Amino acid sequence: MKIVLLGLMTAAMVFAIMVLIGNEDYLFAAVVTAVTLLVNWVYLRRGKLPAKYLAPGLIFMAIFQVYVVGYSAYIAFTNYGTMHNSDKDDAINAMLLNGQTRIDGEPIYPLTVVTDEAGELNFLVTISDDSGATQVKVAANGEVLQQVTPTEFNSLGKATAAEGYTEMPFRRIAAIQEEVVRAKLYLSDDPDSYFLMTPDASQAVVFGPRLDYDPVADTMTRVEDGTVFFDSGEGTYRSAAGEDLAPGWRVEVGLLNFERAITDPGIRGPLLRVTIWTFTFAILSVITTFILGLGLALLFNDAKLRGQRWYRVAMVLPYAFPGFLSAFVWRALYNKDYGFINVVLFGGAEIPWLTDEFLVKIAILLVNLWLGFPYMFLITTGALQSIPADLMESARIDGASAWQQLRLIKLPLLLVSVAPLLITSFAFNFNNFSLIYLLSGGGPKDFDADINVGHSDILISMVYKIAFSTGEGRDFGLASAFSILIFFIVGTISYFSFRRTKTLEDVN
Amino acid sequence: MDKELSKDELKAYKEAKAQLSNERKTTFGGWLRKKGWKHLVGWVMVVYSIFPIVYVISGSFANADQFTSTLFSSFTTDNYVDLFNDPYRPFANWFVNTLFISGTAAIGSVFLSALAAYAFSRLRFTGRRAGLLTLILVQMFPQLLALVAIYALLVNIGNVFPFLGIGSQLALIMVYLGGALGANTYLMYGFFNTIPKELDEAAKIDGATHTQIFYGIILRLAAPILAVIGLLAFIGTSSDFVLANIILTKPESKTLAVGLYMYVSDQFGQRWTIFAAGAVLAAVPIVALFLYLQKYIVSGLTGGAVKG
């Protein structure tokens, strides 16, 4: 059994290594080889039991939880993003391929779509120079134009047929339209030369490369105005005037992303505001849910109350309902024009719950109260029930009032057991991406910021939007720099909560 | 001393008894002050808790144009029919995908964590304590913090092996498995520690191998708790939005969380009732599972903190 599994895995890995070597991806291949050898070594030798039990989980954890953190840190020091997503060679090729443009000032030539004797698509171009002399040339897609003898002209002097070539009927042209407009007819053998394209199947327009690459000097020259672009060292070609060519490529940029976060006011401002709101949101969420949950627990921790069980079930429902759906449902309830809250509770008022920068925060906290109070209710009920009954009894006998019992006995005992859970709850809300993103999308958008960020965004949803929002440029480098910041905040919080709880002692 | 009550104590006892019997004969006002207000609060909370849920259920049976103001004002099952007949939003696929992805990830992560927890609980080796500490530490940092790197890593892998790159459900499952050890091992380690070591020792003396002990004794005895942890992992992954959203790209390979987002992210109103039908179908299994597991969830939540 073990041998069969191991064999299958090794076979798959060997196949992977072959593919990787075929792709000349030696680093990746080396890593896969090392993992394969390690796994075989662990399982084939005798002994080393712990490793045999730990290896499968550790491999996955090493890749998708530990390595990715290190990789985040690396990306934070690069300019990886939409405009910089590949290496330099790819970027140069992309620039040369996409950089073809219509050359201004070149004449437009009359063109006829024709078929040769074999029925193949060809293009007949009538080229007249300044002196009035006319040449008629023909070519198929991707070929160099060759001179032919014209046989027919129309009233405007355009050649419509030539020896061996006949005009294609309009209906056929319409059927192969795409092929026609994509065709390139070269003016000379030089692959960098100008070429003709026809946007409408009756005229030919001169196209040419927008950029000229000089591999020796490593510069790009823009053909139309002769501007020279040099490798800026930041993953782009840049002109003396500071203009960058797109796309760029991926390079390490050192602390640039962190520098931007600190010095660029269009980023620093939003970052600071988002950080403050993240803390406010997490702290207020914990406090409000805890107070409501505790109040209800005190109220319903009464075995004599009839129907207590049913109240409990109903109150646990928000917690049982899948969180992502709750966010969607509340989003609908809050809708400005159709939402139940505005239409029914506020009699048709158009309160912009999710689009006003202040109201959206209230709305989010109210939803999180709904989502979170059942958890607090459950854990405080549990903690209350675990307070010894004789303790409460002796307090009563000593004449403590209900308030004194709560403040002096129940609360302190409760907090001892619940405090670690409150910290966990804080940490969870600190990164409560789903609620924010699915409820308000982080909106309303902050138009003063240089990055895509909204007024209700928390740090993690801001990271997501910078890295993945469609429509705006993706900036993985900056997003990773921000996630490193979150790591430090979460790490600090965990460190202090670790010191205060006894989890560590349990391990010993 | 405590054989007999003194006269004073006897008197106090009688007074207390009289007071208690007085309280039994309460007026309505008295009842309201003592118990009724609790019921009042209870009812308010019940309405607050279940209203959004009732609203979705009502919406799922409403005609598309009259869902906002009154609950259950119209009744139609069209929304459920439409839900399954939208080629651009293949709900049935999403449902199956969610079951497949979350199911595989849950089973896989329980198995991986059980293996590791067994090693930590039963075997003694150097680095054991450091390993446990690392697990607790890793637990603190949710995977979603590294989502940019996860995305970039999968792009790189996908350049060579497209079936494991962005857009692949297998890749998503692997990412979930990466979070398995951190999430469950420590919890399981605790449960395995409660299984008496004498059992394995007896088995060892009878000639059982370590695999026989693991599969035959530990996994057997911990099966109920493993099932609970697995179901909780299932609930957790099936609610994940962000990783599934960046990794799954094609409409037919999405999960419920990502797919249903397509309904709400567009213009509200036109498709709300269909979304509501989808939400009801998506929520029913999870809510049922949750209520069924409630006592385990509560004890799991508080197990570490509230030891009674």
Short mmCIF file of C-alpha atoms in Angstrom, two decimals, chain A residues 171-363:
data_model
loop_
_atom_site.label_atom_id
_atom_site.label_comp_id
_atom_site.label_asym_id
_atom_site.label_seq_id
_atom_site.Cartn_x
_atom_site.Cartn_y
_atom_site.Cartn_z
CA ARG A 171 -20.58 39.20 -49.87
CA ARG A 172 -17.53 36.95 -49.58
CA ILE A 173 -15.48 39.76 -48.08
CA ALA A 174 -18.12 40.31 -45.42
CA ALA A 175 -17.92 36.63 -44.51
CA ILE A 176 -14.17 36.74 -43.90
CA GLN A 177 -14.07 40.27 -42.56
CA GLU A 178 -11.82 39.45 -39.58
CA GLU A 179 -9.21 37.85 -41.77
CA VAL A 180 -9.25 40.87 -44.08
CA VAL A 181 -8.80 43.55 -41.43
CA ARG A 182 -6.01 41.62 -39.70
CA ALA A 183 -3.92 41.09 -42.82
CA LYS A 184 -0.50 42.77 -42.94
CA LEU A 185 1.12 43.58 -46.30
CA TYR A 186 4.81 44.38 -45.99
CA LEU A 187 6.47 47.10 -48.03
CA SER A 188 9.93 45.45 -47.90
CA ASP A 189 11.80 42.35 -46.66
CA ASP A 190 12.87 43.99 -43.40
CA PRO A 191 10.58 42.61 -40.68
CA ASP A 192 10.78 45.95 -38.85
CA SER A 193 9.61 47.81 -41.95
CA TYR A 194 6.35 49.55 -42.49
CA PHE A 195 3.36 47.54 -43.63
CA LEU A 196 -0.14 48.15 -44.90
CA MET A 197 -3.41 47.20 -43.25
CA THR A 198 -6.94 47.77 -44.41
CA PRO A 199 -9.56 48.78 -41.87
CA ASP A 200 -12.43 48.82 -44.42
CA ALA A 201 -11.39 46.50 -47.32
CA SER A 202 -11.12 49.45 -49.73
CA GLN A 203 -8.21 51.51 -48.41
CA ALA A 204 -4.73 50.61 -47.22
CA VAL A 205 -3.15 52.50 -44.33
CA VAL A 206 0.55 52.53 -43.50
CA PHE A 207 1.48 51.02 -40.16
CA GLY A 208 4.89 50.77 -38.58
CA PRO A 209 6.54 49.93 -35.33
CA ARG A 210 6.07 52.70 -32.80
CA LEU A 211 9.27 51.78 -31.10
CA ASP A 212 12.70 50.80 -32.29
CA TYR A 213 14.78 48.62 -29.98
CA ASP A 214 18.55 48.91 -29.92
CA PRO A 215 19.87 45.78 -28.22
CA VAL A 216 23.44 47.09 -27.97
CA ALA A 217 22.66 50.34 -26.19
CA ASP A 218 19.57 48.79 -24.53
CA THR A 219 17.38 51.72 -25.51
CA MET A 220 13.99 52.15 -27.10
CA THR A 221 13.47 54.94 -29.64
CA ARG A 222 10.02 56.20 -30.47
CA VAL A 223 9.85 56.39 -34.24
CA GLU A 224 7.45 59.30 -34.59
CA ASP A 225 9.43 61.87 -32.60
CA GLY A 226 12.78 60.22 -31.99
CA THR A 227 12.50 60.26 -28.20
CA VAL A 228 15.01 57.86 -26.66
CA PHE A 229 13.98 55.76 -23.64
CA PHE A 230 16.60 54.27 -21.31
CA ASP A 231 16.30 51.44 -18.81
CA SER A 232 15.35 53.35 -15.70
CA GLY A 233 16.43 50.63 -13.31
CA GLU A 234 12.87 50.53 -11.99
CA GLY A 235 11.50 48.06 -14.49
CA THR A 236 10.64 50.47 -17.29
CA TYR A 237 12.15 52.31 -20.21
CA ARG A 238 12.07 55.99 -19.35
CA SER A 239 12.71 59.07 -21.44
CA ALA A 240 14.81 62.02 -20.29
CA ALA A 241 11.54 63.84 -19.64
CA GLY A 242 10.48 61.09 -17.24
CA GLU A 243 7.92 59.39 -19.47
CA ASP A 244 7.62 55.60 -18.97
CA LEU A 245 6.83 53.05 -21.65
CA ALA A 246 4.29 50.32 -20.94
CA PRO A 247 4.50 47.48 -20.20
CA GLY A 248 7.40 47.40 -17.82
CA TRP A 249 8.91 44.32 -16.21
CA ARG A 250 9.39 42.99 -12.74
CA VAL A 251 12.36 44.21 -10.75
CA GLU A 252 13.25 44.47 -7.12
CA VAL A 253 12.65 48.00 -5.98
CA GLY A 254 13.92 47.83 -2.44
CA LEU A 255 11.89 49.78 0.05
CA LEU A 256 10.07 51.80 -2.60
CA ASN A 257 6.64 50.36 -1.78
CA PHE A 258 7.09 51.07 1.92
CA GLU A 259 8.45 54.49 1.08
CA ARG A 260 5.39 55.26 -1.01
CA ALA A 261 3.12 54.18 1.85
CA ILE A 262 4.89 56.58 4.20
CA THR A 263 5.73 59.57 2.04
CA ASP A 264 3.11 59.73 -0.73
CA PRO A 265 0.24 61.75 0.74
CA GLY A 266 -2.24 60.12 -1.68
CA ILE A 267 -1.42 56.77 -0.09
CA ARG A 268 -0.39 57.74 3.42
CA GLY A 269 -3.65 59.53 4.14
CA PRO A 270 -5.94 56.65 3.16
CA LEU A 271 -3.63 54.11 4.81
CA LEU A 272 -3.76 55.96 8.10
CA ARG A 273 -7.51 56.39 7.90
CA VAL A 274 -8.06 52.74 7.00
CA THR A 275 -5.83 51.58 9.86
CA ILE A 276 -7.73 53.69 12.36
CA TRP A 277 -11.07 52.41 11.06
CA THR A 278 -9.80 48.81 11.17
CA PHE A 279 -9.00 49.13 14.85
CA THR A 280 -12.22 51.05 15.56
CA PHE A 281 -14.27 48.47 13.71
CA ALA A 282 -12.66 45.51 15.45
CA ILE A 283 -12.79 47.02 18.92
CA LEU A 284 -16.37 48.31 18.63
CA SER A 285 -17.48 45.00 17.15
CA VAL A 286 -16.10 43.10 20.12
CA ILE A 287 -17.52 45.55 22.66
CA THR A 288 -21.03 45.77 21.18
CA THR A 289 -21.41 42.05 20.60
CA PHE A 290 -20.01 41.25 24.02
CA ILE A 291 -22.33 43.64 25.84
CA LEU A 292 -25.42 42.42 24.03
CA GLY A 293 -24.38 38.78 24.36
CA LEU A 294 -23.60 39.13 28.04
CA GLY A 295 -26.85 40.96 28.76
CA LEU A 296 -28.84 38.26 27.05
CA ALA A 297 -26.87 35.52 28.76
CA LEU A 298 -27.59 37.06 32.17
CA LEU A 299 -31.24 37.36 31.23
CA PHE A 300 -31.77 33.92 29.83
CA ASN A 301 -29.52 31.97 32.15
CA ASP A 302 -32.66 31.14 34.07
CA ALA A 303 -33.87 27.57 33.88
CA LYS A 304 -37.29 28.62 35.15
CA LEU A 305 -37.95 30.93 32.22
CA ARG A 306 -40.53 29.25 30.02
CA GLY A 307 -39.54 28.84 26.36
CA GLN A 308 -35.91 29.56 27.18
CA ARG A 309 -34.78 26.84 24.80
CA TRP A 310 -36.67 28.38 21.87
CA TYR A 311 -35.30 31.80 22.52
CA ARG A 312 -31.84 30.27 22.44
CA VAL A 313 -32.38 28.49 19.14
CA ALA A 314 -33.72 31.65 17.50
CA MET A 315 -30.86 33.71 18.81
CA VAL A 316 -28.24 31.25 17.57
CA LEU A 317 -29.63 31.35 14.02
CA PRO A 318 -27.66 34.41 12.88
CA TYR A 319 -24.51 32.54 13.85
CA ALA A 320 -25.60 29.38 12.04
CA PHE A 321 -26.56 31.21 8.85
CA PRO A 322 -23.56 31.26 6.48
CA GLY A 323 -21.73 34.53 6.94
CA PHE A 324 -21.33 35.38 3.28
CA LEU A 325 -25.08 35.05 2.73
CA SER A 326 -25.81 37.27 5.72
CA ALA A 327 -23.69 40.00 4.19
CA PHE A 328 -25.61 39.70 0.92
CA VAL A 329 -28.98 39.77 2.68
CA TRP A 330 -28.12 42.83 4.74
CA ARG A 331 -26.80 44.50 1.64
CA ALA A 332 -30.28 44.08 0.16
CA LEU A 333 -32.00 45.23 3.36
CA TYR A 334 -29.89 48.39 3.37
CA ASN A 335 -30.43 49.17 -0.31
CA LYS A 336 -31.16 52.86 -0.71
CA ASP A 337 -34.09 52.57 -3.12
CA TYR A 338 -35.62 49.15 -2.54
CA GLY A 339 -34.26 47.99 0.81
CA PHE A 340 -36.71 46.97 3.50
CA ILE A 341 -35.13 49.28 6.05
CA ASN A 342 -35.71 52.42 4.01
CA VAL A 343 -38.99 51.42 2.40
CA VAL A 344 -40.77 50.05 5.47
CA LEU A 345 -38.94 51.05 8.64
CA PHE A 346 -38.22 54.60 7.51
CA GLY A 347 -41.37 55.04 5.43
CA GLY A 348 -39.71 55.47 2.06
CA ALA A 349 -36.85 57.72 3.12
CA GLU A 350 -33.86 57.34 0.83
CA ILE A 351 -31.19 56.98 3.46
CA PRO A 352 -27.85 56.20 1.79
CA TRP A 353 -26.87 53.46 4.27
CA LEU A 354 -24.08 52.00 2.20
CA THR A 355 -23.00 55.02 0.19
CA ASP A 356 -22.51 57.65 2.87
CA GLU A 357 -19.06 57.60 4.40
CA PHE A 358 -20.33 57.82 7.97
CA LEU A 359 -23.58 55.83 7.78
CA VAL A 360 -21.83 52.92 6.12
CA LYS A 361 -19.74 52.44 9.25
CA ILE A 362 -22.82 52.42 11.45
CA ALA A 363 -24.48 49.98 9.05
#
